Structure formats: C-alpha cells, structure tokens
Steps between C-alpha positions, in 0.01 A plus 500: 500500500255708330722795520798305357292387205385852419859611521620233259215576267599864500862412416388273228303776338805736496726257331236380234648527150315685221312277245721551198233419263272790602547871474412678834483868583441761766463870481723741694264780609617839639347730764506859599431845365663514157823380377825482717642803313552656158857560434753546222742227606574147361743289714513232226536670165644831609655474846705762667280808453184642342354275219374598161136495595250489796383170639222397721630280780314230702651269762756559764608853609872475551565632152784713342725548202689173557241270673569121518336211675670533827392870508144394444505254789581790726169689403268606780191430297354383157179555296474137461244328720730198558758626744772254373511676176745814528554497130491819268262532208505794258376613165480827302271777628214581259408865402212685330594762243209761497411558130406861580792621710773249423563448861593161647311364800541169682229235453377394830636159593223252628683192617723214392468121501803270459388154381747218609449218253677181580533320173422137421847386431749201515707746693485564882370864546735675728470829702675814377854529632531823726595778278409360164443795261242460207386737230242419241386712200705756304508854627639619165215367279311763298397261238416113472578233254191300611251437234203483731401580856585148621738483793764241460694329769641212302845565361445219243226711327694805442604806700363508859230766568462485880295840536142601396236745591156389611212736434172381665207676352112478519497389143766457234326673196701667347818293590746640757786482254438602127413183308725585212796603713851360411656662799667778327244773606295317758492187724409163413188318641506129557259358263399220742479734805295814454628650827877455453763620253852651451528876556258756640134462388318776315180464710409571844549208747166544690469137659383516859759431760757430228629803326793486245740231618865452410601134488858371520614132507823403642722217395529201728829348426806631681857438385731472808807528263394859408448599868235680712562854338562440139138570401579501118599136504393335828145399397291356229160363434449115519435290201233233437606157622170338392206377702426853619838545678747791467864420557816728534827424331726258664698641804251792531270545792118485459366806709144632533346672200395846607226701328468868584150655477511893556162689483486864400190736514511611142134544484517794738628714213235398238328863503841633377579262227145395379566658169811286445301180549582269196781730381786481740595445862574796748706278727875471524749294713753692715766410254339699231324217326167598347441144343489282802730250325778558772285365801753324727553404857789451753543272795770434779410211723505563863287186587572281798598208291364240735162677503479527120601128460224394740255698288631342177461147641168541683285788376242510223257764640482686169325843536433464869868617534830385639412635835239218519758226415484197760797517740619833383816595660550851635133600537292783331528876503205711632300625214410805696858634501713633219872455403692806336853562397689830442621586160867597495451711187338842608286600194139542419361200321128580544433809293356646308824498326642659189740216449546144633736457787842426351408721196389199307378602149166354383561256233304240294219507242412872418800628707751293285829406661505806736751777504752645751513550871427151619725274694594165319232238566584197695651210289287214355357273758371202311626190684748274324336236289521135613640237261281430198248226593310254280152553352275620798201313570169649641491488879211343693231744617551659829258477784154611389511323159605788289691391182858590469701540169866560606728447792449768770149533654521875579336713243177663635199475270237766493428697825666431815343601829747456773341682795567301822371494838694466818502119509249248629230585743297262700244301301199663683618845371450378132261780408484723808135550561173512285435833336164632476274249322805315380596185684838317478422146341856380507824464298466419135751400241596753213721453192637709217165480330360705788193312640360828621521742216207760496749772605859427576739715702311808557734790619411510862840583645601261781243222477311350789194264513289801605574746221506227231148384609367842520631575154363191347166558660485873379555354147208263526691186534395224722836346572839647615833336533838605630837316412876526550441750795436789267271417210124545461267316259126541444243292308168323524623150461816279482593332170638213699424421866744313716493567879835486674602444847488832682869475573568583136377844549785622724619838382428815718319785321716792399218744608416322838750253656228362722331371202631214265461564120528163330825336407682370190243411254243501791210735542345601825147508360211702624141463355189729550282318762761223539370281214737242359649635163347370165693412192402582143721490192877531523656808385874552428671822599872552423600603847777269614679516829857401471458253216864428426582389124826396359557700176 
C-alpha cells in the first residue's frame, strides 16, 4: 500500500500544471572543456554550405550544413547537462584585433548559460516542437536607432532590441559606455543599469568570474501557420495582458522564453589595449561588426518534448539548473566528460589571422560601412512583431521583491556572477572543514546589498573555502564567506544577520568539490575563533546577482 501511494504521488507530480500566475525558470547549464565547436556554418540562415561568418556552437553534436531536429536527435552527445536536450545553440564568435599588429585573435570562450523562463500567462506554456528554428538579433546591424542602452522586449514600446552587452567591473567610474554617446561612434549605456548597454563597451570588463557577456533574448510566441523553419516570421515576443501576464496572439503557441548568456575573456587582452580605454573597443564579431550591435543567437530544438514539458509544468529551480529539476526525464550528463563536434569547413578560425574567416570586412563606427571582400551578411533576424496591444501596465515584482517597469523580467542589472558548482552536496559538507583559526559557523543569508562587504570577489582563481579563508585572513579580516560555488567575500561584520538552514548552502566549490561553497544568496560563513558574526551599520554595494528588470 505504501508503495502504491508513493507511485501515485509521483505520477501526480509529473502531471501537475504550471501556476499560470507565476513566472518560473530554470537555467540550462553546460559541461565539458570549451565549446562544442567553432565553425563557419549556419543551418538556419545559410544552409547548404559554408556561412558568412564563424559561429561558436553548444549543444548536440550531429551538426552539418543542413541540420534539422531529427538529425539532432541522432546525436551521440550534447554539451547540455540535461541528457534530454539535444538542441543546437550558436552565436557569432568574438575576436580581438591587436592594435599594434592588426592581427585578429579569438577571444577565449568561458561558458554559456541558457535561461529557460516560463512566463506568467493566460496561455498554456508548451514545449518546443522538434525542429523549431529560432533566430534573435540582427546580424546585419552596424548601427542602432535606440535612444539609450535600455533593452526592449515589448513590441508595443517600439522596435524590439533583444540583445545587449553586460560588462561587469570593479567600479563604474568612468562609465563603460561614453555618457554623451548617441550610438553613432560608440555604444549606449543603460542609464538605469551601469553594467549593461548596447554595443561594445569602451572599458575593460574586469569583474571577477564574469567577464564580458553577450546577452540575447528569444521570442516566446510560435506561429504554427509560418512553420518550424521560417525563422523570419515564425516567432514574436508576447505582449502585456495585465496582472503581470504575457500572452501570445490568438492561434500562436506560447513556448519557453530563452535567454542566452555567453561569457568571453576580454580582460585577458588588457595589456595590449590599455591605451584604448575610454576611446574605442578592440573587439569584433566574426561577421566584421566592430560595434557589437549585431549580437545575435540561433537555436534548433532537439528536445525530447515530453521531458521539456515536464520541466515547464513542474520545475522552478532557478540558478540551481535544469539538471536539478524534480523528476527530470533522461538523466544528467557526467560533468567530467566533454562533447565535441567536427566542423565540415576546413579552415583556420583561431589565428592570429590577417582577415576574418569568410573575408568579412570590418565595419561600424570608425570603420564606416566597410569595403570590399566580404560575403553578404545574413539577413535581418528580428522576430515578427505581435499585433499591437493596449497600453502596457507595470508587472508585479518577481521573486525577491525587485521592482519591474515593463513586461519581460530578463534584463540583467549590474554585475552578474554565474559561477556554478556541480549541484547539491550533503548538508554536512556545507563548508568542508575549519581552516586554521577560522571555524565554520553556519549558513547565512546574503542579498544584493552584500551583507559581507569588506572585500568582495578577490581574484583567487577557482574558489574553495580554504583559499578564500586564507586570503581573508592574510588581509586582516575576521570573517570569510563563500557563495554560489565560486565566490569569496571578506569582512569584519555582517550588515544584516540571518542564519539559514544548512541545506541552503548546497553548491560544491569550484576549487575543491569535497567542500560546499554557499548557495544562492547563501554564505558558508567562517569566523576567526568561531565567534558569532556581529552586525554594525548597513552598507549598500551595487553588486547584484541576476536581478532581472523589465525595461
């Protein structure tokens, strides 16, 4: 009888419907050594042969000039941790143009996260149909009509701008984008978000664990009448239906809202472009764009539709990752392995190069419109707009209480630190072991105000409790805390003290997987001598982790 009850309870969990009044989400994390491949193909925009520019690919490995969903389902591996996801994800490769030699070198790719947002909506959110092809952003863009650096995902408020650049920095003075820029010779900073803007920044993105990041939002309304492969007209962003809900046009299918984060180690090149700081950017996309306005992404769904629907209906694990969703169908890939694909185009894409692969000329800002020798850039890829809605109303605040001002809660504010551990560890492993005179005192709450802010995010490489505590001790601090599996904080007091259950600190340390380095807004806290932390005055530090604002 007990067994029968357990089975029935499990079945009930798998068929539970998503709460339509609440936006939920889970992050698709990837594993392995580097990307799946760098290759000059694009089976959506330019099928049949080499494409106009090089892309970095993540996801399933059965890729070629004419890949479709059925091909992807025949893949032998994927970079996605969730085995059920055999989709393909790709985006333009980023290069550095050496100011001294003029040579082009690839910028090291750190990693990718794909946020799967399941909108609050009057619609039912449905899994991607197998083989659905989506493109977001405009690969032809070398200029912008935007008036400021706000990202816009609401078609009722003007042209959709689904892509942006995030530039985490140790401080934002001077600003990352020139304050007086109109977009004609430099990018545009978001006046409400110092860490984000449109176009490449003119400063070094030196934030620890979060180098320069390219962000691309995808539309979440699919038009079955247009079909799976007509990427120019088969999708649109939803519109405000009131009460914080986002709806698709009648007859369309509401699908997950994807948000690509791709991280690039631009800081590595600082010694070679230090003299350009505040004047120009030395970075260029593989399509020849020196402005960054052409940031874009492509996607072909290879999901097991049943598995994705189960995630949509039941999973709200947030930053812990889709691989930690309850009842996940298909299992999880081994983080210790790697998935690779072979590029069908035999050419050098790594450099140093005299010219970009595909002979794309540099264009934008000081380079003007470009001249000669380049292949035609892919066509415009902004999704078709949805029907004109009524006046939008502000949405309700997402979990965490942050205010929202428009309709899609996915523009990252300030710095984003997305360094993840390998999933939950047993509670007793919360902090590993005591380190020298420092004793583990438990799991304590943190917030965007940074409750422990004497020194934040020192550059320690792969963080463990051991190297974090030793660093804080060497700097004369009496408290050390680790968080999100890869972040270190030092101080002498907490601005706010709230002890959490030890289970909230559940992310393994990037530098020592036998230890657990905090969790989501949770610090594994060590104090010298093991004394309970004290609390003086509160200090606000603008260092937000994935604070999503509608703009």
